[in-house]
Coordinates of C-alpha atoms in Angstrom, one line a residue:
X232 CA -14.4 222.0 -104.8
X233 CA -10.7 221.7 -105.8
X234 CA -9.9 225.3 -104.3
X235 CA -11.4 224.1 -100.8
X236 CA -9.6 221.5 -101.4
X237 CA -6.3 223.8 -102.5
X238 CA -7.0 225.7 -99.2
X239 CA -7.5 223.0 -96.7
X240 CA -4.1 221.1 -97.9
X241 CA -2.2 224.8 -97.6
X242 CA -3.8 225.0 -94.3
X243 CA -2.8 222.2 -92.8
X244 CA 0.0 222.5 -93.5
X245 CA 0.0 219.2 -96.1
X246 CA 3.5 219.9 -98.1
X247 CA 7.1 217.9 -97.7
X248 CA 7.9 219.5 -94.5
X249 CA 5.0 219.1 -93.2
X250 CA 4.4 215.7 -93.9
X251 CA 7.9 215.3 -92.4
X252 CA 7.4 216.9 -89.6
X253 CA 3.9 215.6 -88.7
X254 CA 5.9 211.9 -88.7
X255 CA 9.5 212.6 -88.8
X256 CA 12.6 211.9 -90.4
X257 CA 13.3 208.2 -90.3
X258 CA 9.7 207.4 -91.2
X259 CA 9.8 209.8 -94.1
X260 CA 13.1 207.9 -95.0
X261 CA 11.4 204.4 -94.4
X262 CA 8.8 205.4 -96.7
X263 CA 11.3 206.3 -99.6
X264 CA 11.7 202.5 -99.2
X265 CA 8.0 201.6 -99.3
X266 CA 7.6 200.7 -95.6
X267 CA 5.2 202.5 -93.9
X268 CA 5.5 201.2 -90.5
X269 CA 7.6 203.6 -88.9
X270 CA 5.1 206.5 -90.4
X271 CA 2.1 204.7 -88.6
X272 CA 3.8 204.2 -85.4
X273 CA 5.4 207.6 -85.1
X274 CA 1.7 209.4 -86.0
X275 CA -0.2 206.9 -83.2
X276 CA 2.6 208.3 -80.9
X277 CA 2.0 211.8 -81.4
X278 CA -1.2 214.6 -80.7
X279 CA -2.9 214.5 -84.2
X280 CA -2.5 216.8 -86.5
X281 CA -4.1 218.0 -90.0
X282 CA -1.2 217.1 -91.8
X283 CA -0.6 213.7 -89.8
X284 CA -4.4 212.9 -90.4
X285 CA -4.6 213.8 -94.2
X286 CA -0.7 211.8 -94.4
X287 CA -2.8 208.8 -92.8
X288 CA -5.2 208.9 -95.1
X289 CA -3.7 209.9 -98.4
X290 CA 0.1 208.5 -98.6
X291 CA -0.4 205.6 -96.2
X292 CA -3.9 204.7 -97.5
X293 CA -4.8 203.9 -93.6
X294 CA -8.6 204.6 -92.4
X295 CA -9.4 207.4 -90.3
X296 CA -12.2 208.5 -88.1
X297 CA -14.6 210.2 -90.3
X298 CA -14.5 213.2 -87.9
X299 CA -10.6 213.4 -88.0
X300 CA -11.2 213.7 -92.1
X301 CA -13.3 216.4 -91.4
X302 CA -11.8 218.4 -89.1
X303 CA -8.6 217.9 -91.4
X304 CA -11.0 219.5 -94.2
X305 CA -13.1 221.9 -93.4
X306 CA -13.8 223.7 -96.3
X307 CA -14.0 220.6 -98.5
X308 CA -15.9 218.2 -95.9
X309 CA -16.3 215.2 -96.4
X310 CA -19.2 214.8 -98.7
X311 CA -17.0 217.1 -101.0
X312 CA -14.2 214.9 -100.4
X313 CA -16.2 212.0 -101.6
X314 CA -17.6 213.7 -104.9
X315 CA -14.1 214.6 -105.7
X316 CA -13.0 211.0 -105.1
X317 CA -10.8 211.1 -102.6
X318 CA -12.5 209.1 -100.5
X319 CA -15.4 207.3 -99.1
X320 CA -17.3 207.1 -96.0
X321 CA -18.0 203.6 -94.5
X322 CA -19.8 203.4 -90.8
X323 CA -18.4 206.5 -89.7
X324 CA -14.7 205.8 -91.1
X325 CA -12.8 207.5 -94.0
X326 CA -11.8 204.8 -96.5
X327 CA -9.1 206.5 -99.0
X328 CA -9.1 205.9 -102.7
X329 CA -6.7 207.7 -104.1
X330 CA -3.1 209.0 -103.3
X331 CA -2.0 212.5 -102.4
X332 CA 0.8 213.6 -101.8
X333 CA 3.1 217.1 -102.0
X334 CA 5.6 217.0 -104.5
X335 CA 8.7 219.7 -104.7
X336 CA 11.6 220.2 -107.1
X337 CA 14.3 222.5 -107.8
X338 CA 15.8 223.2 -111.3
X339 CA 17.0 225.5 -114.1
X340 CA 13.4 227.0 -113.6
X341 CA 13.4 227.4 -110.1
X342 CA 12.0 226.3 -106.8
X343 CA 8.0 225.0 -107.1
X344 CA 5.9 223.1 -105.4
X345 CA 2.2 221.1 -106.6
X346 CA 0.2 218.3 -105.0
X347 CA -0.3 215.5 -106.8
X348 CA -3.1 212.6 -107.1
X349 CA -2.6 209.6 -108.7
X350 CA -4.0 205.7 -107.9
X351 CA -2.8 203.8 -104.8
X352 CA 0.4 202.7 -104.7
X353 CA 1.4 199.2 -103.7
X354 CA 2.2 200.7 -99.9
X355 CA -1.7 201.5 -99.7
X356 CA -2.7 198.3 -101.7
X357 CA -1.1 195.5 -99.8
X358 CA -0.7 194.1 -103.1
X359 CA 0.1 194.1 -106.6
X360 CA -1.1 197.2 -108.8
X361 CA -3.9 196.9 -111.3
X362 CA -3.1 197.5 -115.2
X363 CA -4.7 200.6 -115.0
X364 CA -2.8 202.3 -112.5
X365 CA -2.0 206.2 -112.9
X366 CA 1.3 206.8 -111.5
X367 CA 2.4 209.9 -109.1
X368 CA 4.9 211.4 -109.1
X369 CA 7.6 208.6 -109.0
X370 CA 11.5 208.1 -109.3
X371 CA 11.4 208.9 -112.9
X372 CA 9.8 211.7 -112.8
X373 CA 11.9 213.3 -110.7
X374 CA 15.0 211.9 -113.4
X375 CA 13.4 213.8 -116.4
X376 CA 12.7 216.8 -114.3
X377 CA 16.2 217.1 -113.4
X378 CA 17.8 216.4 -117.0
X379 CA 15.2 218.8 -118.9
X380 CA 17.2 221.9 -120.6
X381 CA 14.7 225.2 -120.2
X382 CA 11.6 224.8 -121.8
X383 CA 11.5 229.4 -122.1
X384 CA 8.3 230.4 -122.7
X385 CA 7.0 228.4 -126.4
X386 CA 4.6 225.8 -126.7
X387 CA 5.7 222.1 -124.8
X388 CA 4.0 218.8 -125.7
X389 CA 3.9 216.5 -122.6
X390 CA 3.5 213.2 -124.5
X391 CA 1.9 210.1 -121.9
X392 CA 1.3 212.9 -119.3
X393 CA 0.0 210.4 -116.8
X394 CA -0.7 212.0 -113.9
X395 CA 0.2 215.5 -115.3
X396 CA 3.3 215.6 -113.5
X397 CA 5.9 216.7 -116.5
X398 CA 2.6 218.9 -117.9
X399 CA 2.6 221.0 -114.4
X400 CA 6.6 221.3 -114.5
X401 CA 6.6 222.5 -117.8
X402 CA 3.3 225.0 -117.5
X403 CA 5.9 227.1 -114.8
X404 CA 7.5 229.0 -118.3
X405 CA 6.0 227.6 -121.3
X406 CA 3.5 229.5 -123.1
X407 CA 0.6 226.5 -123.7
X408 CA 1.1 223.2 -122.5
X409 CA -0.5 220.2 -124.3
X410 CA -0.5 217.1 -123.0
X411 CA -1.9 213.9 -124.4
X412 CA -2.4 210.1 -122.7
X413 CA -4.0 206.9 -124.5
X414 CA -5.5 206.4 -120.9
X415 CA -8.5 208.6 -120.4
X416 CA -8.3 207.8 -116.7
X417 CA -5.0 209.3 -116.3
X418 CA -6.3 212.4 -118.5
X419 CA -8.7 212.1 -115.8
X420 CA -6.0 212.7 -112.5
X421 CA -4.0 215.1 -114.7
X422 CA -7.2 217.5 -114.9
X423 CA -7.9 217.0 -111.4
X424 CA -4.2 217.8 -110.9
X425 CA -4.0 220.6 -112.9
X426 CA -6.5 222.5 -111.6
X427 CA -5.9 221.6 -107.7
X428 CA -2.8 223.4 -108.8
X429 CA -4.3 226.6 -110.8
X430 CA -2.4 225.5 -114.1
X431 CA -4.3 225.1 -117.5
X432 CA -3.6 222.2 -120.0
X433 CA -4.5 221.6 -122.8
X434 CA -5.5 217.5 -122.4
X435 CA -6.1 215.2 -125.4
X436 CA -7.0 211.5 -125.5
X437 CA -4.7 209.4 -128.0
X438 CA -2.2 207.3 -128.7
X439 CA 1.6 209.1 -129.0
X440 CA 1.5 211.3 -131.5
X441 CA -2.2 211.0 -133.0
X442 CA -4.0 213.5 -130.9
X443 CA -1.4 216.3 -132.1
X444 CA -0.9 215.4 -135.9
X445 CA 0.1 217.8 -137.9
X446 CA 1.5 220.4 -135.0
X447 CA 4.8 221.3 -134.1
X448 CA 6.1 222.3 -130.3
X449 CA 9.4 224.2 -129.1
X450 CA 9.6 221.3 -126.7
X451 CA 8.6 217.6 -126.4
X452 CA 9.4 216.1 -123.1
X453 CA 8.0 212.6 -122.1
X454 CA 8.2 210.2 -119.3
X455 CA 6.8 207.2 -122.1
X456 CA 5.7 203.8 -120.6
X457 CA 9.0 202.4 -122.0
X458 CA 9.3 199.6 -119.9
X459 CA 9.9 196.6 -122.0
X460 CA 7.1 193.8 -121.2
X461 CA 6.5 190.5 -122.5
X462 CA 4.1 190.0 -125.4
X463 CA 1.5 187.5 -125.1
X464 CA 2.5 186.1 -121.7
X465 CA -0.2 184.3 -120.2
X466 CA -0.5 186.0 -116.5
X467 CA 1.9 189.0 -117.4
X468 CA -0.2 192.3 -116.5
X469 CA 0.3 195.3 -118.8
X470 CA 0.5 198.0 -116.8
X471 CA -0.7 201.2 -118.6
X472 CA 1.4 203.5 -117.4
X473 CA 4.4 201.7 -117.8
X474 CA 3.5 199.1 -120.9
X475 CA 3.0 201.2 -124.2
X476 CA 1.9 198.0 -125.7
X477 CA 4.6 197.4 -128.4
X478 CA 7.0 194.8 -128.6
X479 CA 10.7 195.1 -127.4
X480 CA 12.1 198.6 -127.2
X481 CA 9.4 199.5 -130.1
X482 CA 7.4 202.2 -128.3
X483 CA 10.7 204.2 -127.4
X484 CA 11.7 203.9 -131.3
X485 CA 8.3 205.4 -132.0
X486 CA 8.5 208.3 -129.9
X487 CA 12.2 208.6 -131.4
X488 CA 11.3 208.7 -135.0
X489 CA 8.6 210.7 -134.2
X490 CA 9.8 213.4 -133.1
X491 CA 11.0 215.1 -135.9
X492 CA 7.8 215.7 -137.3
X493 CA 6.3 217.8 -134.6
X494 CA 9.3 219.7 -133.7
X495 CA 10.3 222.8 -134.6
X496 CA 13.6 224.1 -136.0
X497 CA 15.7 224.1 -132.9
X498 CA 12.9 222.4 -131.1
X499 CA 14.2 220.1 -128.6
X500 CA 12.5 216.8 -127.2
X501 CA 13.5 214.9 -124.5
X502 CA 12.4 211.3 -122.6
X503 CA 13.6 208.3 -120.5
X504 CA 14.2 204.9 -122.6
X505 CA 15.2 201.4 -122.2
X506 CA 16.7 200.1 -125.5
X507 CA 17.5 196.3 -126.0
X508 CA 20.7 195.0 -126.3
X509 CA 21.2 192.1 -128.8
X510 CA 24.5 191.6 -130.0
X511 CA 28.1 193.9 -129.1
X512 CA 27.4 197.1 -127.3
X513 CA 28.7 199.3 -130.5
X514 CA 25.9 197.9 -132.4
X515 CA 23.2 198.4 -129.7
X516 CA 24.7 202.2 -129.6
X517 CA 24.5 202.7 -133.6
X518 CA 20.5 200.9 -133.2
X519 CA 19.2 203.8 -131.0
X520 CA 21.6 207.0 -132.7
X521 CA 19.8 205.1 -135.8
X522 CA 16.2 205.8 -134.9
X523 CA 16.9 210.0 -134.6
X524 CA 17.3 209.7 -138.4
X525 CA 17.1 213.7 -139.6
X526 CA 18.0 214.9 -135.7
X527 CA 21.1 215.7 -133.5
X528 CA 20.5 213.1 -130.7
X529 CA 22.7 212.8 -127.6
X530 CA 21.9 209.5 -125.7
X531 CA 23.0 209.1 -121.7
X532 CA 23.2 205.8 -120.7
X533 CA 22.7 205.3 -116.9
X534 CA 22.6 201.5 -117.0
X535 CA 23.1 198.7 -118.5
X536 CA 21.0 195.4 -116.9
X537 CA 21.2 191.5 -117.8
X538 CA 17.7 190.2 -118.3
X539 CA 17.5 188.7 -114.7
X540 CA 18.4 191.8 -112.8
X541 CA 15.4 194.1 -115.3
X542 CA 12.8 191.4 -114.9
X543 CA 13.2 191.1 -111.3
X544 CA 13.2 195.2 -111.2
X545 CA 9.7 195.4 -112.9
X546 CA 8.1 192.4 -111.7
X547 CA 8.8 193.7 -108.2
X548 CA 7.5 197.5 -109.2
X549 CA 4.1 195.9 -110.1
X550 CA 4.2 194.4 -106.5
X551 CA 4.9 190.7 -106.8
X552 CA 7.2 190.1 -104.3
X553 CA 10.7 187.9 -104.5
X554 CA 10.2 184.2 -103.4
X555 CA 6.6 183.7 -104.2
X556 CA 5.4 181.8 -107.5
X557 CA 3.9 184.6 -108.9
X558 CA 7.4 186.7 -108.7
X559 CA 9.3 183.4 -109.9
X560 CA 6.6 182.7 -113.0
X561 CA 6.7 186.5 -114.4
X562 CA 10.1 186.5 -113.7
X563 CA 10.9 183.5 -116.2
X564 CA 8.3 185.1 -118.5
X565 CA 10.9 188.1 -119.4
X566 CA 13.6 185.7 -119.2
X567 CA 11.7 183.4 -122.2
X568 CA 11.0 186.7 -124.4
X569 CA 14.2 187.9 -123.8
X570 CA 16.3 185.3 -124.9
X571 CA 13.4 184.4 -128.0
X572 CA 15.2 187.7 -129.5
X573 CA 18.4 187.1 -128.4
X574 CA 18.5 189.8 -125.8
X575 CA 21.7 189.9 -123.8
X576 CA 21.5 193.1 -121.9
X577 CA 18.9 196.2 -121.6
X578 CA 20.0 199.7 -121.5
X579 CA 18.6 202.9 -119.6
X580 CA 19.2 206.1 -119.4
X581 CA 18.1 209.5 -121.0
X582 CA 17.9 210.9 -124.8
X583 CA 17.7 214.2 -125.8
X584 CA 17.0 215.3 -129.7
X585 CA 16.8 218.2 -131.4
X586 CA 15.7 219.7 -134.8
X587 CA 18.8 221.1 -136.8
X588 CA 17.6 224.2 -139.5
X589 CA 20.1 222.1 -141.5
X590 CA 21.9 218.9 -141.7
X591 CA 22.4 217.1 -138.0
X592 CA 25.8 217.4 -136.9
X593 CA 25.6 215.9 -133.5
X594 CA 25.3 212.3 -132.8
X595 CA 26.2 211.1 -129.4
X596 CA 26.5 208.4 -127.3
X597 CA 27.8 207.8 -123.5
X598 CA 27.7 205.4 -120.5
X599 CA 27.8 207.5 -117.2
X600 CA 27.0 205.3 -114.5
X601 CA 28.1 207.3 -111.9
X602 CA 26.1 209.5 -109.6
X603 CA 25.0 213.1 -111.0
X604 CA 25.5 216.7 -109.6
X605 CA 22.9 219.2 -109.6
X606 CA 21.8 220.9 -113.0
X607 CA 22.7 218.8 -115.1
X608 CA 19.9 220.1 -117.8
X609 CA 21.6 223.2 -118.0
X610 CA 25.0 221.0 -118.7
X611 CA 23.6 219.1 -121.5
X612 CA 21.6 223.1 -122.9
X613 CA 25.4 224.2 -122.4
X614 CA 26.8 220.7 -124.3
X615 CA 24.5 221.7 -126.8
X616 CA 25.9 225.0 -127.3
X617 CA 29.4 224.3 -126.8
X618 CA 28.7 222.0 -130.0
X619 CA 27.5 224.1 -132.1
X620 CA 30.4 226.2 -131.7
X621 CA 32.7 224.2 -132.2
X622 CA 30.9 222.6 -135.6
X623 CA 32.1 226.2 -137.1
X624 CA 35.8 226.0 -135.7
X625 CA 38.2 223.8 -137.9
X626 CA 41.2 223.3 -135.7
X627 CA 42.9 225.8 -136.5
X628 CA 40.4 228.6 -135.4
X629 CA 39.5 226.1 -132.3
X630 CA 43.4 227.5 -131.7
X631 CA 42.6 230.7 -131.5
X632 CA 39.9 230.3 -129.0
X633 CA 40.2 231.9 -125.4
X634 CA 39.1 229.4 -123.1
X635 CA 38.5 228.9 -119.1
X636 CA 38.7 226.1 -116.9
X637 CA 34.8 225.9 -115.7
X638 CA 34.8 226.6 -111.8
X639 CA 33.2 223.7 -110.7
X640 CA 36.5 221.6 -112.2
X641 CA 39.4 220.2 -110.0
X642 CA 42.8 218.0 -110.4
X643 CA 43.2 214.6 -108.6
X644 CA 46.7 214.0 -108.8
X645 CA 47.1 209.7 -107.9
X646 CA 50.9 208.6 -106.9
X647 CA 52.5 205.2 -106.4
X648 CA 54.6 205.8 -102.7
X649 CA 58.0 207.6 -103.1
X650 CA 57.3 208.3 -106.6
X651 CA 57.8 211.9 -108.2
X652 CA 55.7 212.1 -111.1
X653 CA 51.5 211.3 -110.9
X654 CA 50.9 207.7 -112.0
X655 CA 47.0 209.1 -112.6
X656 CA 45.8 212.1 -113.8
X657 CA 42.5 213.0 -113.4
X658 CA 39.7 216.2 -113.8
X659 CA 36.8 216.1 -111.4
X660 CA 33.1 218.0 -111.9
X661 CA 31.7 218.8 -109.0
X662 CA 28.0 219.7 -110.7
X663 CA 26.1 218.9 -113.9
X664 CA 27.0 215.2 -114.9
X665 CA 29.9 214.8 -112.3
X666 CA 32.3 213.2 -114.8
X667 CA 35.7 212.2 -113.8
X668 CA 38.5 212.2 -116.9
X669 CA 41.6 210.8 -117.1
X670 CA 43.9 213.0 -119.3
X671 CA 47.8 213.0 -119.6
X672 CA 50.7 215.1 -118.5
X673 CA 50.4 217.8 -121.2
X674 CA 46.7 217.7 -121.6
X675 CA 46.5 218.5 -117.6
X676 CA 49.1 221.3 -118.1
X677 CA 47.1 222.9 -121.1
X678 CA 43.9 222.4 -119.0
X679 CA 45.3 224.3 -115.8
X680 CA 46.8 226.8 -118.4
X681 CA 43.4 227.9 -119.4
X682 CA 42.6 230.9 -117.5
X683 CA 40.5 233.4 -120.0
X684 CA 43.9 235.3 -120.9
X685 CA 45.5 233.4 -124.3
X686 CA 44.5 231.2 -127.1
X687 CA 44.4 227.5 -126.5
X688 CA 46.8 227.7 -129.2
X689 CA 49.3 229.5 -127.6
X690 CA 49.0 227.6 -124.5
X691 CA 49.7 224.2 -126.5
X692 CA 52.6 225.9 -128.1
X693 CA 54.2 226.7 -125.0
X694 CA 53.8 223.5 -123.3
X695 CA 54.7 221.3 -126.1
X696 CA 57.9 223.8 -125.8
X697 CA 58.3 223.5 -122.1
X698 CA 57.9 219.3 -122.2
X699 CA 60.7 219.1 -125.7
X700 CA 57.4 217.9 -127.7
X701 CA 56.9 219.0 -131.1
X702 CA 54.3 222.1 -131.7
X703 CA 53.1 220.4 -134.4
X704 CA 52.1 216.6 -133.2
X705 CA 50.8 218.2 -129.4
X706 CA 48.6 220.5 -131.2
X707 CA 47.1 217.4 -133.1
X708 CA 46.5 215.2 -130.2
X709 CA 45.5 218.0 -127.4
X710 CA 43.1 220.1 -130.1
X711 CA 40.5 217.0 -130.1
X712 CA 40.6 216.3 -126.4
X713 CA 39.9 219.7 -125.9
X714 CA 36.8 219.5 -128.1
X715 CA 35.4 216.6 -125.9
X716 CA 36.3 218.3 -122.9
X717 CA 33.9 221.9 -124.3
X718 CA 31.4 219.5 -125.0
X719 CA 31.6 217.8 -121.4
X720 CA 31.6 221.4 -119.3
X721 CA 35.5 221.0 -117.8
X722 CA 36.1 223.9 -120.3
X723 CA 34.1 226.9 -121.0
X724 CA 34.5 229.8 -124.4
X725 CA 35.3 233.3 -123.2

């Protein structure tokens, strides 16, 4: 039943374009924002279509005629439709139970394309979620997709697969796929997902890393339900794909500390977080680099949140909406758990670890709130690299380095009216993580120098000459900025 299915969704034709076309932009762009009005009006003002139909039925969660559904899907019909359990029929009508939807993506791996079902979202609803809601292919997803460094051809562990969504990305290359869920409904949707879309996984039932003791993978990614939830709240609903049941930021600490035991050497794992912030942000930083005890770990933090402004974020993702009791009672529910640990701020973002053959040598931390560029997984596989050359070169063979300014790198130069000289001094990416750097007059000149002709050395030298600086104390001060700024993508090795 799933390849009829497969064929009448490629038939109609039910993909992002499609979906876009069969309602157009502006109600495609209202329904990024959960409002599906525009959608509904736009589709009762045009001729039907299979696409508009099957977008009606599945995305928007509206009724249809039953003989709309089943012109929509001929080869599936409707009573196949209805074993699958897509749907129901009710006195002649199609009553939707789940959501489908195309999903698309672009990376480091290509261009690819699956559908996806998942449970009903909050659009289709009316209303709050239950707790055992599988997710589609939300936000996040989309995040961890675009941070993930290659996952070449070995064997990946999706931990919490959900839906399967991080299972199907990885299947595109990797060798075997596992992926494991502690909800056996979700294990459930990813099946139905995976083979809808031809790909095989291997699906286990557990609890994080139970159902694949003793194993190792060349790659651990993992959307976990990290969201930080109230313990013992009366009213407070755990939601299962976003409440791994421990307390605080304890279920990302888990998947942290155990990762180093199912990782190969080199193996690399890599998930969202939220971490809790309890006293100055230099001790919150050493608390999660802390928890990748025997691993290189590079942490991206993408924000930082006061305990209002997360609780009202997750109360309202679980569809309580602002100004009602129920919103203002869960709301003050994360405020009271919060402040019973002294929580002053939460932090999000991205972590990536890896499993040195020897002793760990990279330990990072950074706060990049600004927006991103495209590729940024293959900046943080080329951060990765860029370290572990430099971990070999003391400064004095960093010197003798030939190095290039990376091409998507420019100079801002900021003046004060009428003045000569820059007051500001900045280097601009235009990809990866988009960082903006502020370096000084003879960092900037060693920077442009760097053209994949002489040592870094050399270049230092002949600026520190140029500028009446000593070799000696230039060399000292540019050498280390130039490490960050390998690490960070402006500069590249020849």
């Amino acid at each position: 039943m799933t390849a009829a299915l497969a064929q009448d969704l490629a038939a109609a034709p039910y993909t992002v374009e499609g979906l876009e076309e069969a309602w157009g932009r502006t109600a495609a762009d209202a329904l990024g924002r959960d409002d599906p009005e525009p959608a509904l009006a736009e589709l009762a003002r045009r001729a039907p279509s299979a696409a508009g139909v099957l977008g009606r039925l599945l995305v928007l969660g509206d009724p249809v005629d039953g003989s709309a559904a089943a012109a929509a899907l001929p080869r599936l019909g409707l009573d196949g439709a209805e074993a699958l359990g897509l749907l129901r029929v009710e006195d002649g009508r199609a009553i939707p139970l789940v959501d489908v939807r195309p999903y698309a993506l672009a990376d480091e791996s290509g261009v690819a394309s699956w559908w996806i079902v998942s449970d009903q979202g909050e659009v289709a609803l009316g209303g709050e979620l239950p707790e055992e809601h599988v997710l589609g292919a939300g936000a996040a997803s989309s995040t961890l997709a675009q941070v993930l460094v290659p996952t070449g051809d070995g064997v990946v562990l999706d931990l919490g697969t959900g839906s399967g969504v991080q299972a199907l990305m990885a299947a595109r290359t990797a060798g075997r796929v596992v992926a494991t869920d502690v909800s056996a409904r979700a294990l459930r949707f990813a099946a139905l997902n995976a083979e809808l879309n031809g790909v095989h996984l291997d699906l286990r039932e557990g609890s994080l890393y139970e159902p694949v003791a003793g194993e190792r993978f060349d790659r651990i990614v993992t959307n976990p339900p990290f969201v930080i939830t109230p313990r013992g709240a009366d009213g407070v609903p755990a939601y299962t794909y976003r409440d791994g049941g421990f307390a605080g930021d304890g279920l990302v600490e888990a998947v942290v500390r155990g990762a180093r035991d199912h990782l190969t050497d080199g193996g690399i794992a890599q998930l969202l977080g939220n971490w809790e912030v309890t006293g100055d942000q230099v001790a919150a930083r050493d608390r999660v680099l802390g928890w990748a005890d025997g691993l290189d770990v590079w942490v991206v933090q993408r924000d930082l949140l006061d305990p209002a402004q997360y609780a009202e974020t997750w109360v309202r993702d679980g569809g309580a909406q602002p100004g009602t009791r129920r919103f203002r009672a869960l709301v003050r529910a994360w405020l009271d758990d919060f402040a019973a640990r002294g929580v002053t701020a939460v932090g999000a973002g991205y972590v990536t670890l890896r499993r040195p053959s020897g002793a760990p040598t990279l330990r990072r931390f950074e706060h990049l709130e600004s927006p991103v560029g495209s590729g940024v997984g293959a900046a943080i596989a080329a951060g990765l690299a860029a370290h572990d050359r430099l971990a070999a070169l003391d400064d004095a063979r960093l010197a003798g380095q030939v190095l290039a300014v990376a091409p998507d790198v420019t100079e801002h130069r900021h003046y004060w009216p009428g003045d000569a000289d820059p007051t500001v001094l900045e280097l601009r990416q235009g990809t990866g993580f988009a960082r903006t750097r502020r370096v000084d007059t003879v960092t900037a000149a060693v920077v442009g120098a760097c053209d994949g002709e002489l040592p870094v050395g050399r270049l230092v030298a002949a600026v520190a000459e140029l500028l009446d600086a000593d070799p000696g104390t230039t060399t000292a001060a540019v050498l280390p900025v130039v490490r960050e700024l390998l690490v960070e993508g402006f500069l590249t090795f020849r």
